[in-house]
Amino acid sequence: LLAHWWHAGTVDEKSSTFGSGEFVTSTPPVDNRPTVTCPGCGLETPDLSFCVRCGTTLGSARPAKHRIWRKEFAAAPRERTWAPHIISTLFPQLPDHDMAGFGIALFVGLAVIVVLAAARLYPIALTVACALLPILMVLYLYSADIYEREPLRVIGATMLWGAIVGVGLGLWLHNVGVSLDPKGLNQFSDADTWVRLVAVPLTGFALAVVGLIPLLRYRRYNDVLDGTTFGAATGITVVCVQTIVQAWPLLYAGFRPHGATAQWTVELIEVALLLPLIWAASVGMSGAALWLRFRAPVRDRTKLGPVGNPIVALISAAVILVAAYIGWQELTLWPGLVFLAFVAAAGVVALRYAIHVGLVEESDEIEIGPDVVCANCHRETPLHTFCARCGVALKALPKAPPAGENQ
Amino acid sequence: MTTAAPPAPPKRIPPPPPPHVHPPGNAGARTTRKQIPALAIIAILVVIGLAAGLVAIFKPGPPIGDCPGTGACAPPEAVPLAAGVASPKNDLGFSFLYSAGNFYAPTTSADKRDITLTGKNNAGDQWVVRVTGVPATGNSPPDLVSKRKSELVAKYGSLEDDAASETHLVFPSIGHVAAVGGSYKTDVFANGPTGDIARIAIFAAGNTKIDLVVSVEVETSSSTFNDKADAAHCDGWIVVRCRRSTADLILDSMQWP
């Protein structure tokens, strides 16, 4: 990861695992560029490594039957679509090398949490666990300029709203009693079980989705990618703020309250990474469905299949969320960790699929434009939907910088 | 004889470089790839500093004021600790005060790590408070709670979760150290008259040296026990935060080694 991070931007196409085309050092005029018929979309595209219209790898022995089945993840062609990579799913709108930077930041954050837990500084470790992903999300929104020069509107509707919801849920949980043991449904009364495992997650989920609706009004946020990003940011903030508010009394116990280090470490990892991922996937998928239904062209509205239907998506996401909490509560420490990791991985893949389909299906039906420099691989590519050199979706790159900041 | 030099070819104006879709290598011209982890680390350090400051501020200190309703409760000023009787000394170094008016003389184990206090009122209600200390190298507080619960299940036959009642534990604490625990009831009171119930609270906490588990059992007639009424009058049986309950003085005055 480190090597990739430092050497990003200097990748030779010949050594690339995904480039199969000829390395072109000079770009002929667009009109004279040799073209081929893309096996994915059946349209003419410059004879380079990837189809500029659908991102299909040109010259591959067995082209995908449909362009959404291309192996390369549209937002990060180095990775497979169905692999549960966290960084490129949570932060898709970044060039490769910046994704590596976020990966390092996440790794360092988790390492800090483990070290703090090993030192038995549990209250501090828990605070860092609850802050880690929100910090990275804020950095991402800023770095990739997701909010397009309107930070108050976007961050207000996503992370600030998520924080308000999280505070409310955390305070609510203060009055639901204390579990005898972290695991096991029999530790709660029926009423407490209902509140903790069903009512609180569903209320948080519903309020998180409600926070996205105002952003649907704005045409500038018209990509499915915008919906998934806003949903993921809101979901992460809700669960992290809820956890820190719920755990607030821990601060009264001093720097080193009692507890087994292994148990604390496992639960801190769950709080820092797995639960936020599940929330990000649930709310992000719902955001994708809403954006596909209300912001995408009519022809694209069925592209996500049944999950693209907002009603189906919302119900599915809610069921996944509640199931995750029930499994987590019912299982003991290590099985609970494995279960949450499985649900989180499945959620990441689902969210990744929504991003991928959104990027592929939103390919503009426009003429191929003049050559430009791709922000991901730094090589010239005809301006269209995908980079013909590295295969990244050009929409999955930072938005244009504000005037005066270019270069 | 000289030949005329061939005319210099006209200078070719190089074509303008292709425009960048976005600034190369610099996402949105906002952060560089090295700044991202650096900014994240700085933010994490700030969070650590804030958390450490908050923990230092809220660290349990000399008890003052009334129970705030969140976190560990401070003892009430209206109940001077001097009114209590000190528990027997033991090698683990923990001790507490209890109200001599509410209990008979304590019974202890040989090493005085296990102290049991019993009491009874004129209405026939009985209560038992048992405090047990173990070195921190032993079981964790949740383990101690489970173990004590098993012992009481053996005594009463079964325990029903009572977390939904008015007297459920919200923020149990022992000597201002946050504890884990739960509250239970049973209507299978093997040794009492039909209709009697037992209300039970079990909670445990620890520091780096010892762990303590406290159980409070109240055996009373179901006809005379009313959750809401007892909670309202603050003379309920196992409401840990209730000022006049039998266990409050013990819990609030606990001295940790």
XYZ file of C-alpha atoms in Angstrom:
664
model
C 0.000 0.000 0.000
C 2.789 2.382 0.926
C 4.706 1.628 -2.243
C 1.622 2.160 -4.308
C 0.982 5.380 -2.486
C 4.407 6.799 -3.158
C 4.626 5.600 -6.718
C 1.106 6.420 -7.719
C 0.889 8.438 -10.854
C 3.965 6.876 -12.392
C 2.444 3.562 -13.308
C 3.612 2.247 -16.631
C 0.712 0.978 -18.619
C 2.713 -2.012 -19.763
C 3.064 -3.134 -16.213
C -0.500 -2.431 -15.394
C -2.605 -5.426 -14.612
C -5.635 -3.997 -16.252
C -4.245 -2.238 -19.300
C -4.260 -4.364 -22.403
C -3.992 -1.829 -25.148
C -1.105 -0.306 -26.962
C 0.719 2.473 -25.192
C 0.086 5.645 -27.175
C 2.612 8.392 -26.707
C 1.192 10.937 -29.060
C -2.406 11.591 -29.478
C -3.653 12.007 -32.995
C -6.568 14.277 -33.698
C -9.795 12.852 -32.566
C -11.197 12.467 -36.019
C -8.201 10.442 -37.181
C -7.970 8.143 -34.186
C -8.415 4.511 -35.090
C -11.541 3.142 -33.587
C -12.869 -0.288 -32.752
C -16.253 -1.650 -31.863
C -16.571 -2.105 -28.134
C -17.602 -5.644 -27.215
C -19.461 -4.289 -24.205
C -21.697 -1.568 -25.593
C -21.354 -2.237 -29.311
C -20.460 1.369 -30.095
C -17.380 2.792 -31.745
C -14.636 3.822 -29.356
C -10.975 4.858 -29.740
C -8.702 1.842 -29.976
C -7.072 2.214 -26.569
C -7.213 0.175 -23.374
C -10.767 0.854 -22.294
C -13.979 1.874 -23.971
C -14.568 5.545 -23.261
C -18.345 4.977 -23.248
C -18.806 1.976 -20.943
C -15.355 1.266 -19.525
C -15.140 -2.238 -20.941
C -11.598 -3.554 -21.297
C -10.847 -3.634 -25.025
C -9.174 -6.673 -26.464
C -10.077 -8.896 -23.561
C -10.517 -12.495 -24.530
C -13.935 -12.844 -23.008
C -15.765 -9.555 -22.953
C -18.558 -9.226 -20.464
C -22.041 -9.835 -21.787
C -23.214 -6.540 -20.379
C -21.178 -3.522 -19.505
C -22.197 -3.543 -15.859
C -20.594 -6.939 -15.531
C -17.147 -5.612 -16.291
C -14.708 -6.906 -13.725
C -13.058 -3.592 -12.981
C -14.791 -1.407 -10.421
C -15.800 1.734 -12.296
C -14.513 4.032 -9.562
C -11.214 2.194 -9.100
C -10.349 -0.019 -12.050
C -7.454 -1.601 -10.189
C -9.986 -3.402 -8.041
C -12.659 -5.962 -8.791
C -16.254 -4.875 -8.595
C -17.278 -7.641 -6.226
C -14.351 -7.334 -3.826
C -15.238 -5.672 -0.506
C -12.652 -2.899 -0.611
C -13.558 -0.340 2.005
C -11.708 2.753 0.845
C -12.802 2.816 -2.780
C -16.385 2.154 -1.675
C -16.596 4.814 1.005
C -14.451 7.308 -0.893
C -15.030 6.495 -4.551
C -14.574 9.941 -5.991
C -10.816 9.984 -5.607
C -7.830 9.172 -7.785
C -5.944 6.000 -6.879
C -3.144 7.681 -5.002
C -5.487 9.645 -2.765
C -7.397 6.467 -2.010
C -4.117 5.041 -0.786
C -3.726 8.058 1.477
C -7.128 7.404 3.001
C -6.231 3.735 3.403
C -3.151 4.670 5.363
C -5.153 7.079 7.497
C -7.710 4.360 8.289
C -4.988 1.865 9.127
C -3.224 4.327 11.418
C -6.505 5.183 13.122
C -7.312 1.543 13.815
C -3.788 0.972 15.078
C -4.149 3.899 17.477
C -7.390 2.407 18.789
C -5.752 -0.965 19.395
C -2.794 0.648 21.166
C -5.094 2.708 23.391
C -7.114 -0.407 24.205
C -3.938 -2.317 25.020
C -3.012 0.496 27.387
C -6.496 0.091 28.913
C -7.362 3.699 28.132
C -10.812 2.576 27.117
C -12.708 5.888 27.251
C -10.136 7.531 24.991
C -10.017 4.550 22.659
C -13.792 4.586 22.362
C -13.800 8.287 21.561
C -11.235 7.782 18.813
C -13.214 4.796 17.512
C -16.321 6.924 17.233
C -14.467 9.792 15.581
C -12.296 7.931 13.087
C -14.625 7.398 10.150
C -16.418 10.757 10.535
C -13.007 12.449 10.397
C -12.106 10.592 7.221
C -15.489 11.379 5.729
C -15.078 15.098 6.375
C -11.608 14.957 4.827
C -13.085 13.173 1.822
C -15.895 15.632 1.320
C -13.390 18.454 1.489
C -10.672 16.815 -0.539
C -12.893 15.744 -3.413
C -15.065 18.843 -3.231
C -18.166 16.700 -3.153
C -20.213 19.639 -1.969
C -19.253 21.770 -4.974
C -18.569 24.967 -3.100
C -21.652 24.612 -0.931
C -20.235 22.950 2.173
C -22.909 24.181 4.549
C -25.711 22.708 2.518
C -24.149 19.293 2.021
C -22.440 18.845 5.378
C -25.493 20.291 7.113
C -27.864 17.875 5.430
C -25.631 14.881 5.954
C -23.148 14.965 8.807
C -24.673 17.674 10.988
C -28.104 16.142 10.617
C -26.610 12.725 11.318
C -24.969 14.099 14.461
C -28.274 15.530 15.682
C -30.002 12.210 15.087
C -27.158 10.372 16.807
C -27.378 12.575 19.897
C -31.098 11.917 20.125
C -30.690 8.174 19.788
C -27.860 8.100 22.320
C -29.908 10.000 24.881
C -32.834 7.714 24.217
C -30.676 4.681 24.944
C -29.670 6.180 28.269
C -33.124 5.292 29.499
C -33.347 1.766 28.187
C -31.501 0.117 31.008
C -28.118 -1.482 31.208
C -27.393 -4.896 29.871
C -25.980 -7.354 32.290
C -23.640 -8.645 29.698
C -22.784 -7.293 26.255
C -24.259 -10.296 24.528
C -27.460 -12.247 24.613
C -31.081 -11.329 24.032
C -32.054 -12.750 27.399
C -30.249 -9.877 29.069
C -33.022 -7.490 28.142
C -36.682 -7.388 28.868
C -38.990 -7.608 25.890
C -39.437 -3.864 25.898
C -35.724 -3.164 26.029
C -35.048 -5.690 23.303
C -37.593 -4.016 21.075
C -36.159 -0.575 21.686
C -32.472 -1.412 21.418
C -32.524 -3.790 18.501
C -35.449 -2.554 16.430
C -36.825 0.834 17.384
C -33.535 2.703 17.746
C -31.884 1.414 14.541
C -35.023 1.905 12.479
C -35.638 5.380 13.841
C -32.049 6.355 13.114
C -32.228 4.873 9.659
C -35.485 6.621 8.810
C -34.228 9.979 10.050
C -30.942 9.551 8.188
C -32.806 8.964 4.931
C -35.085 11.924 5.601
C -31.987 14.104 5.827
C -31.058 13.196 2.259
C -34.324 14.291 0.722
C -33.594 18.046 0.679
C -30.469 17.381 -1.384
C -32.555 15.675 -4.052
C -33.854 19.070 -5.064
C -30.532 20.307 -6.386
C -29.640 19.473 -9.951
C -25.938 19.810 -9.305
C -26.114 16.697 -7.143
C -27.615 14.599 -9.862
C -25.356 11.535 -9.893
C -26.119 8.261 -8.171
C -22.629 8.646 -6.745
C -23.792 11.783 -4.936
C -26.682 9.894 -3.364
C -24.480 7.056 -2.138
C -21.888 9.445 -0.741
C -24.448 11.551 1.092
C -26.111 8.424 2.462
C -22.842 6.883 3.598
C -21.738 10.099 5.311
C -25.056 10.403 7.133
C -25.161 6.767 8.221
C -21.626 6.828 9.554
C -22.261 9.987 11.521
C -25.509 8.711 13.041
C -24.030 5.535 14.465
C -20.759 7.096 15.622
C -22.400 10.009 17.434
C -25.038 7.717 18.913
C -22.323 5.459 20.296
C -20.311 8.230 21.883
C -23.395 9.797 23.457
C -24.592 6.407 24.672
C -21.181 5.720 26.183
C -20.848 9.147 27.744
C -21.090 7.798 31.337
C -17.881 5.917 30.674
C -16.086 9.225 31.034
C -17.086 9.217 34.701
C -15.125 6.048 35.316
C -11.675 7.536 34.967
C -8.960 6.822 32.431
C -8.794 3.097 33.031
C -12.125 1.537 33.902
C -12.057 -2.159 34.410
C -12.504 -4.521 31.525
C -10.815 -7.292 29.648
C -8.503 -5.925 26.961
C -9.440 -8.517 24.341
C -13.149 -7.898 24.743
C -12.701 -4.150 24.630
C -10.480 -4.355 21.562
C -12.954 -6.469 19.645
C -15.857 -4.217 20.500
C -13.859 -1.096 19.669
C -13.107 -2.455 16.217
C -16.774 -3.233 15.777
C -17.702 0.285 16.828
C -14.982 1.972 14.799
C -15.342 0.067 11.559
C -17.977 -2.634 11.210
C -21.077 -0.900 12.519
C -20.336 2.318 10.580
C -19.824 0.259 7.440
C -23.188 -1.425 7.899
C -24.871 1.926 8.437
C -23.037 3.440 5.478
C -24.170 0.575 3.278
C -27.780 0.729 4.451
C -28.244 4.469 4.123
C -25.950 4.673 1.078
C -27.944 2.038 -0.770
C -31.111 3.921 0.051
C -29.521 7.119 -1.240
C -28.545 5.357 -4.452
C -32.093 4.130 -4.981
C -33.562 7.551 -4.304
C -31.129 9.261 -6.662
C -31.665 6.656 -9.344
C -35.417 7.053 -9.043
C -35.633 10.827 -8.850
C -32.445 12.204 -10.419
C -31.440 9.744 -13.118
C -32.835 9.826 -16.663
C -36.005 7.796 -17.046
C -34.191 5.162 -19.077
C -31.804 4.437 -16.184
C -34.311 4.066 -13.393
C -34.535 0.302 -13.545
C -30.820 -0.310 -13.795
C -30.305 -1.320 -10.192
C -33.032 -3.906 -10.510
C -35.502 -4.386 -7.662
C -33.055 -2.818 -5.221
C -33.255 0.363 -7.295
C -36.876 0.696 -6.297
C -36.776 3.063 -3.300
C -39.416 1.141 -1.371
C -37.626 -2.173 -1.832
C -34.270 -0.573 -1.096
C -35.465 1.072 2.090
C -37.092 -2.101 3.382
C -34.057 -4.220 2.482
C -31.663 -1.794 4.135
C -33.787 -1.642 7.280
C -33.968 -5.424 7.497
C -30.201 -5.727 7.102
C -29.649 -3.130 9.809
C -31.957 -4.789 12.327
C -30.602 -8.248 11.501
C -27.083 -6.994 12.118
C -28.008 -5.668 15.552
C -29.897 -8.813 16.531
C -27.056 -11.077 15.453
C -24.511 -8.896 17.167
C -26.463 -8.918 20.393
C -27.301 -12.605 20.337
C -23.868 -13.963 19.512
C -20.943 -14.058 21.870
C -17.785 -12.035 21.375
C -15.914 -13.723 18.543
C -18.903 -15.142 16.651
C -20.445 -11.689 16.945
C -17.330 -10.154 15.417
C -17.371 -12.634 12.550
C -21.066 -12.078 11.957
C -20.710 -8.300 11.902
C -17.711 -8.557 9.590
C -19.732 -10.714 7.223
C -22.694 -8.340 7.206
C -20.379 -5.357 6.773
C -18.597 -7.020 3.858
C -21.908 -7.867 2.221
C -23.064 -4.298 2.749
C -19.878 -2.894 1.248
C -20.279 -5.100 -1.819
C -23.913 -4.032 -2.206
C -22.995 -0.378 -1.910
C -20.134 -0.924 -4.304
C -22.481 -2.498 -6.819
C -24.797 0.500 -6.576
C -21.879 2.859 -7.198
C -20.618 0.756 -10.054
C -23.965 0.473 -11.795
C -24.623 4.150 -11.248
C -21.332 5.102 -12.874
C -21.641 2.684 -15.771
C -25.259 3.314 -16.572
C -24.918 7.055 -16.355
C -22.543 7.047 -19.305
C -23.390 10.074 -21.307
C -24.744 9.563 -24.757
C -22.561 12.282 -26.205
C -19.943 12.551 -28.893
C -16.367 11.814 -27.964
C -14.677 15.071 -27.034
C -11.151 16.421 -27.298
C -8.239 14.894 -25.456
C -7.878 15.760 -21.817
C -5.591 14.643 -19.015
C -7.091 12.092 -16.659
C -6.717 13.065 -12.999
C -6.293 9.428 -12.042
C -3.520 8.219 -14.379
C -2.342 11.619 -15.653
C -2.426 10.533 -19.268
C -4.351 11.898 -22.179
C -7.714 10.428 -22.900
C -10.587 11.391 -25.156
C -13.151 13.242 -23.092
C -16.183 11.066 -22.489
C -17.397 8.882 -19.608
C -14.405 6.661 -18.876
C -10.679 7.174 -19.169
C -9.474 5.192 -22.162
C -6.120 4.606 -20.464
C -6.936 3.482 -16.918
C -10.654 2.765 -17.152
C -11.733 4.978 -14.270
C -15.118 6.641 -14.518
C -14.398 10.327 -14.933
C -17.382 11.068 -12.707
C -15.613 9.135 -9.981
C -12.973 11.805 -9.729
C -12.960 15.023 -7.789
C -15.273 17.663 -9.055
C -13.793 20.639 -10.841
C -12.023 22.918 -8.390
C -13.381 26.348 -7.630
C -12.418 29.110 -10.031
C -8.960 30.413 -9.323
C -7.825 27.234 -7.628
C -7.042 25.356 -10.799
C -3.365 24.651 -10.787
C 31.190 31.575 -53.971
C 28.658 31.466 -51.483
C 25.342 29.941 -51.559
C 22.401 31.485 -49.955
C 21.399 29.822 -46.837
C 18.120 28.091 -47.152
C 15.347 30.021 -45.570
C 14.726 29.041 -42.025
C 11.630 27.020 -41.682
C 8.842 28.920 -40.089
C 8.669 28.447 -36.398
C 6.106 25.876 -35.515
C 3.884 26.889 -32.750
C 3.519 23.893 -30.514
C -0.053 22.893 -30.018
C -1.468 23.817 -26.652
C -1.354 21.036 -24.131
C -4.576 19.228 -23.598
C -6.679 20.608 -20.814
C -6.864 18.830 -17.526
C -10.180 17.407 -16.565
C -9.065 17.980 -13.019
C -5.775 19.042 -11.508
C -3.392 16.141 -11.995
C -2.267 14.368 -8.896
C -4.060 16.721 -6.648
C -7.639 15.866 -5.921
C -9.656 18.965 -6.362
C -6.580 21.053 -5.513
C -7.655 20.643 -1.893
C -5.267 18.138 -0.393
C -2.247 16.265 -1.541
C -1.804 12.568 -1.066
C 0.582 13.177 1.802
C -1.659 15.671 3.497
C -4.563 13.245 3.880
C -2.973 10.892 6.438
C -1.231 13.832 8.070
C -4.506 15.695 8.529
C -6.196 12.540 9.778
C -3.457 11.947 12.346
C -3.661 15.536 13.533
C -7.431 15.204 13.905
C -7.045 11.954 15.834
C -4.536 13.595 18.167
C -6.977 16.428 18.764
C -9.710 13.900 19.566
C -7.389 12.094 21.970
C -6.598 15.371 23.689
C -10.253 16.313 24.002
C -11.198 12.884 25.313
C -8.377 12.924 27.844
C -9.447 16.367 29.000
C -13.044 15.282 29.428
C -12.073 12.146 31.322
C -9.851 14.241 33.606
C -12.689 16.693 34.195
C -15.296 14.019 34.919
C -12.982 11.748 36.832
C -14.701 10.677 40.038
C -13.729 13.038 42.781
C -14.997 13.898 46.212
C -18.728 13.276 46.137
C -20.795 16.411 46.136
C -24.338 17.242 45.228
C -27.184 15.032 44.236
C -27.278 12.274 41.688
C -27.353 13.923 38.260
C -29.240 11.063 36.697
C -26.392 10.128 34.414
C -23.173 8.441 35.299
C -22.073 7.374 38.726
C -24.003 8.981 41.558
C -22.421 10.946 44.325
C -23.612 10.308 47.851
C -26.227 12.665 49.188
C -25.048 15.423 51.444
C -28.015 14.769 53.663
C -26.657 11.387 54.665
C -23.370 11.917 56.447
C -21.037 9.034 55.968
C -20.110 9.187 59.628
C -23.550 7.767 60.357
C -22.452 4.445 58.981
C -20.623 1.599 60.589
C -17.426 0.483 58.939
C -17.242 -2.971 57.428
C -14.668 -5.493 58.690
C -11.138 -4.975 57.367
C -9.723 -7.438 54.886
C -6.485 -8.044 53.046
C -7.809 -6.705 49.739
C -8.134 -3.259 51.239
C -11.737 -2.429 50.397
C -14.180 -1.213 52.978
C -17.536 0.478 53.197
C -20.016 1.929 55.601
C -23.457 0.557 56.337
C -26.359 1.708 58.361
C -26.476 -0.193 61.636
C -30.192 0.527 61.851
C -30.955 -1.443 58.728
C -28.869 -4.544 59.289
C -27.950 -7.131 61.824
C -24.291 -7.759 62.528
C -22.507 -8.828 59.348
C -21.367 -12.332 58.652
C -18.087 -12.726 56.842
C -15.951 -15.376 55.275
C -12.737 -16.380 56.987
C -10.661 -13.985 54.910
C -13.294 -11.239 55.302
C -13.459 -10.782 51.552
C -17.088 -11.899 51.494
C -19.393 -9.838 53.699
C -23.115 -10.467 54.066
C -25.532 -8.083 55.717
C -29.122 -9.042 56.441
C -32.046 -7.057 57.751
C -35.750 -7.315 58.375
C -38.558 -4.918 59.137
C -41.751 -5.224 61.125
C -43.778 -6.013 58.019
C -41.741 -9.127 57.459
C -39.754 -7.833 54.536
C -36.183 -9.081 54.494
C -33.139 -7.878 52.694
C -29.683 -9.229 52.093
C -26.720 -7.268 50.822
C -23.665 -9.308 49.979
C -20.349 -7.697 49.032
C -17.558 -9.851 47.681
C -14.078 -8.796 46.656
C -11.609 -10.717 44.533
C -8.182 -9.817 43.170
C -8.283 -8.211 39.738
C -6.415 -11.118 38.260
C -9.518 -13.243 38.664
C -12.795 -12.962 36.839
C -13.960 -9.789 35.128
C -16.984 -7.879 36.515
C -19.390 -9.438 33.977
C -18.098 -12.853 34.992
C -18.650 -12.032 38.637
C -22.193 -10.897 37.908
C -22.911 -14.085 36.011
C -21.460 -16.176 38.798
C -23.480 -14.405 41.464
C -26.581 -14.702 39.329
C -26.029 -18.447 39.064
C -25.767 -18.691 42.835
C -29.021 -16.823 43.282
C -30.750 -18.896 40.637
C -29.749 -21.920 42.676
C -31.241 -20.266 45.742
C -34.522 -19.046 44.281
C -35.060 -21.512 41.462
C -35.165 -18.941 38.663
C -34.694 -15.248 38.038
C -36.733 -13.152 35.678
C -35.219 -10.106 34.074
C -36.641 -7.010 35.698
C -35.029 -4.443 33.452
C -38.349 -2.990 32.344
C -39.578 -2.114 35.805
C -39.487 1.281 37.394
C -36.580 0.102 39.498
C -34.294 -1.130 36.783
C -30.646 -0.228 36.954
C -29.706 2.646 34.738
C -26.207 3.607 35.803
C -25.040 1.224 38.501
C -21.907 2.174 40.313
C -19.894 1.028 43.285
C -17.964 3.678 45.132
C -18.323 5.993 42.128
C -16.804 3.465 39.787
C -19.118 2.541 36.934
C -20.405 -0.986 37.245
C -22.145 -3.548 35.093
C -25.160 -5.386 36.291
C -28.854 -6.003 36.086
C -32.022 -6.329 38.105
C -34.215 -9.393 38.458
C -37.270 -10.687 40.183
C -38.700 -14.056 40.938
C -42.099 -15.236 42.054
C -40.741 -18.657 42.777
C -39.853 -17.984 46.362
C -39.140 -21.461 47.545
C -38.679 -20.626 51.199
C -41.442 -18.102 51.659
C -45.189 -17.981 51.641
C -47.048 -18.193 48.385
C -47.226 -14.875 46.630
C -43.985 -13.520 47.981
C -41.482 -12.250 45.523
C -37.808 -11.411 45.608
C -36.331 -8.371 43.938
C -32.668 -8.686 43.197
C -29.950 -6.432 41.868
C -26.477 -7.620 41.000
C -23.657 -5.391 39.876
C -19.898 -5.508 39.737
C -17.027 -3.148 39.103
C -13.279 -3.196 39.377
C -10.109 -1.199 39.342
C -6.619 -2.320 38.542
C -6.301 -4.096 41.890
C -9.577 -5.711 42.820
C -13.045 -6.503 41.514
C -16.159 -6.153 43.639
C -19.554 -7.725 43.154
C -22.551 -6.598 45.155
C -25.929 -8.293 45.255
C -29.001 -6.857 46.898
C -31.910 -9.191 47.610
C -35.215 -7.997 48.924
C -37.854 -10.505 49.819
C -41.287 -9.054 50.267
C -44.937 -9.729 49.782
C -46.042 -9.025 46.249
C -49.203 -7.448 47.587
C -47.268 -4.739 49.330
C -44.738 -4.014 46.625
C -45.495 -1.543 43.956
C -42.844 -0.437 41.542
C -44.202 3.001 40.824
C -45.188 3.788 44.366
C -41.888 2.655 45.791
C -39.944 4.489 43.171
C -41.986 7.607 43.717
C -41.386 7.548 47.435
C -37.777 6.703 46.913
C -37.977 3.897 49.411
C -37.959 1.111 46.883
C -35.929 -1.921 47.530
C -33.329 -2.201 44.888
C -33.308 1.216 43.360
C -29.615 1.757 43.561
C -29.914 5.462 43.048
C -32.609 5.800 45.619
C -31.365 7.723 48.602
C -32.979 5.765 51.364
C -32.584 2.274 50.040
C -30.639 -0.071 52.195
C -27.762 -0.450 49.796
C -27.095 3.170 48.980
C -24.776 3.911 51.852
C -22.769 0.797 51.181
C -22.431 1.565 47.501
C -21.645 5.219 47.903
C -19.162 4.845 50.730
C -17.173 2.021 49.191
C -13.461 2.681 49.533
C -11.329 1.105 46.828
C -7.706 0.120 47.504
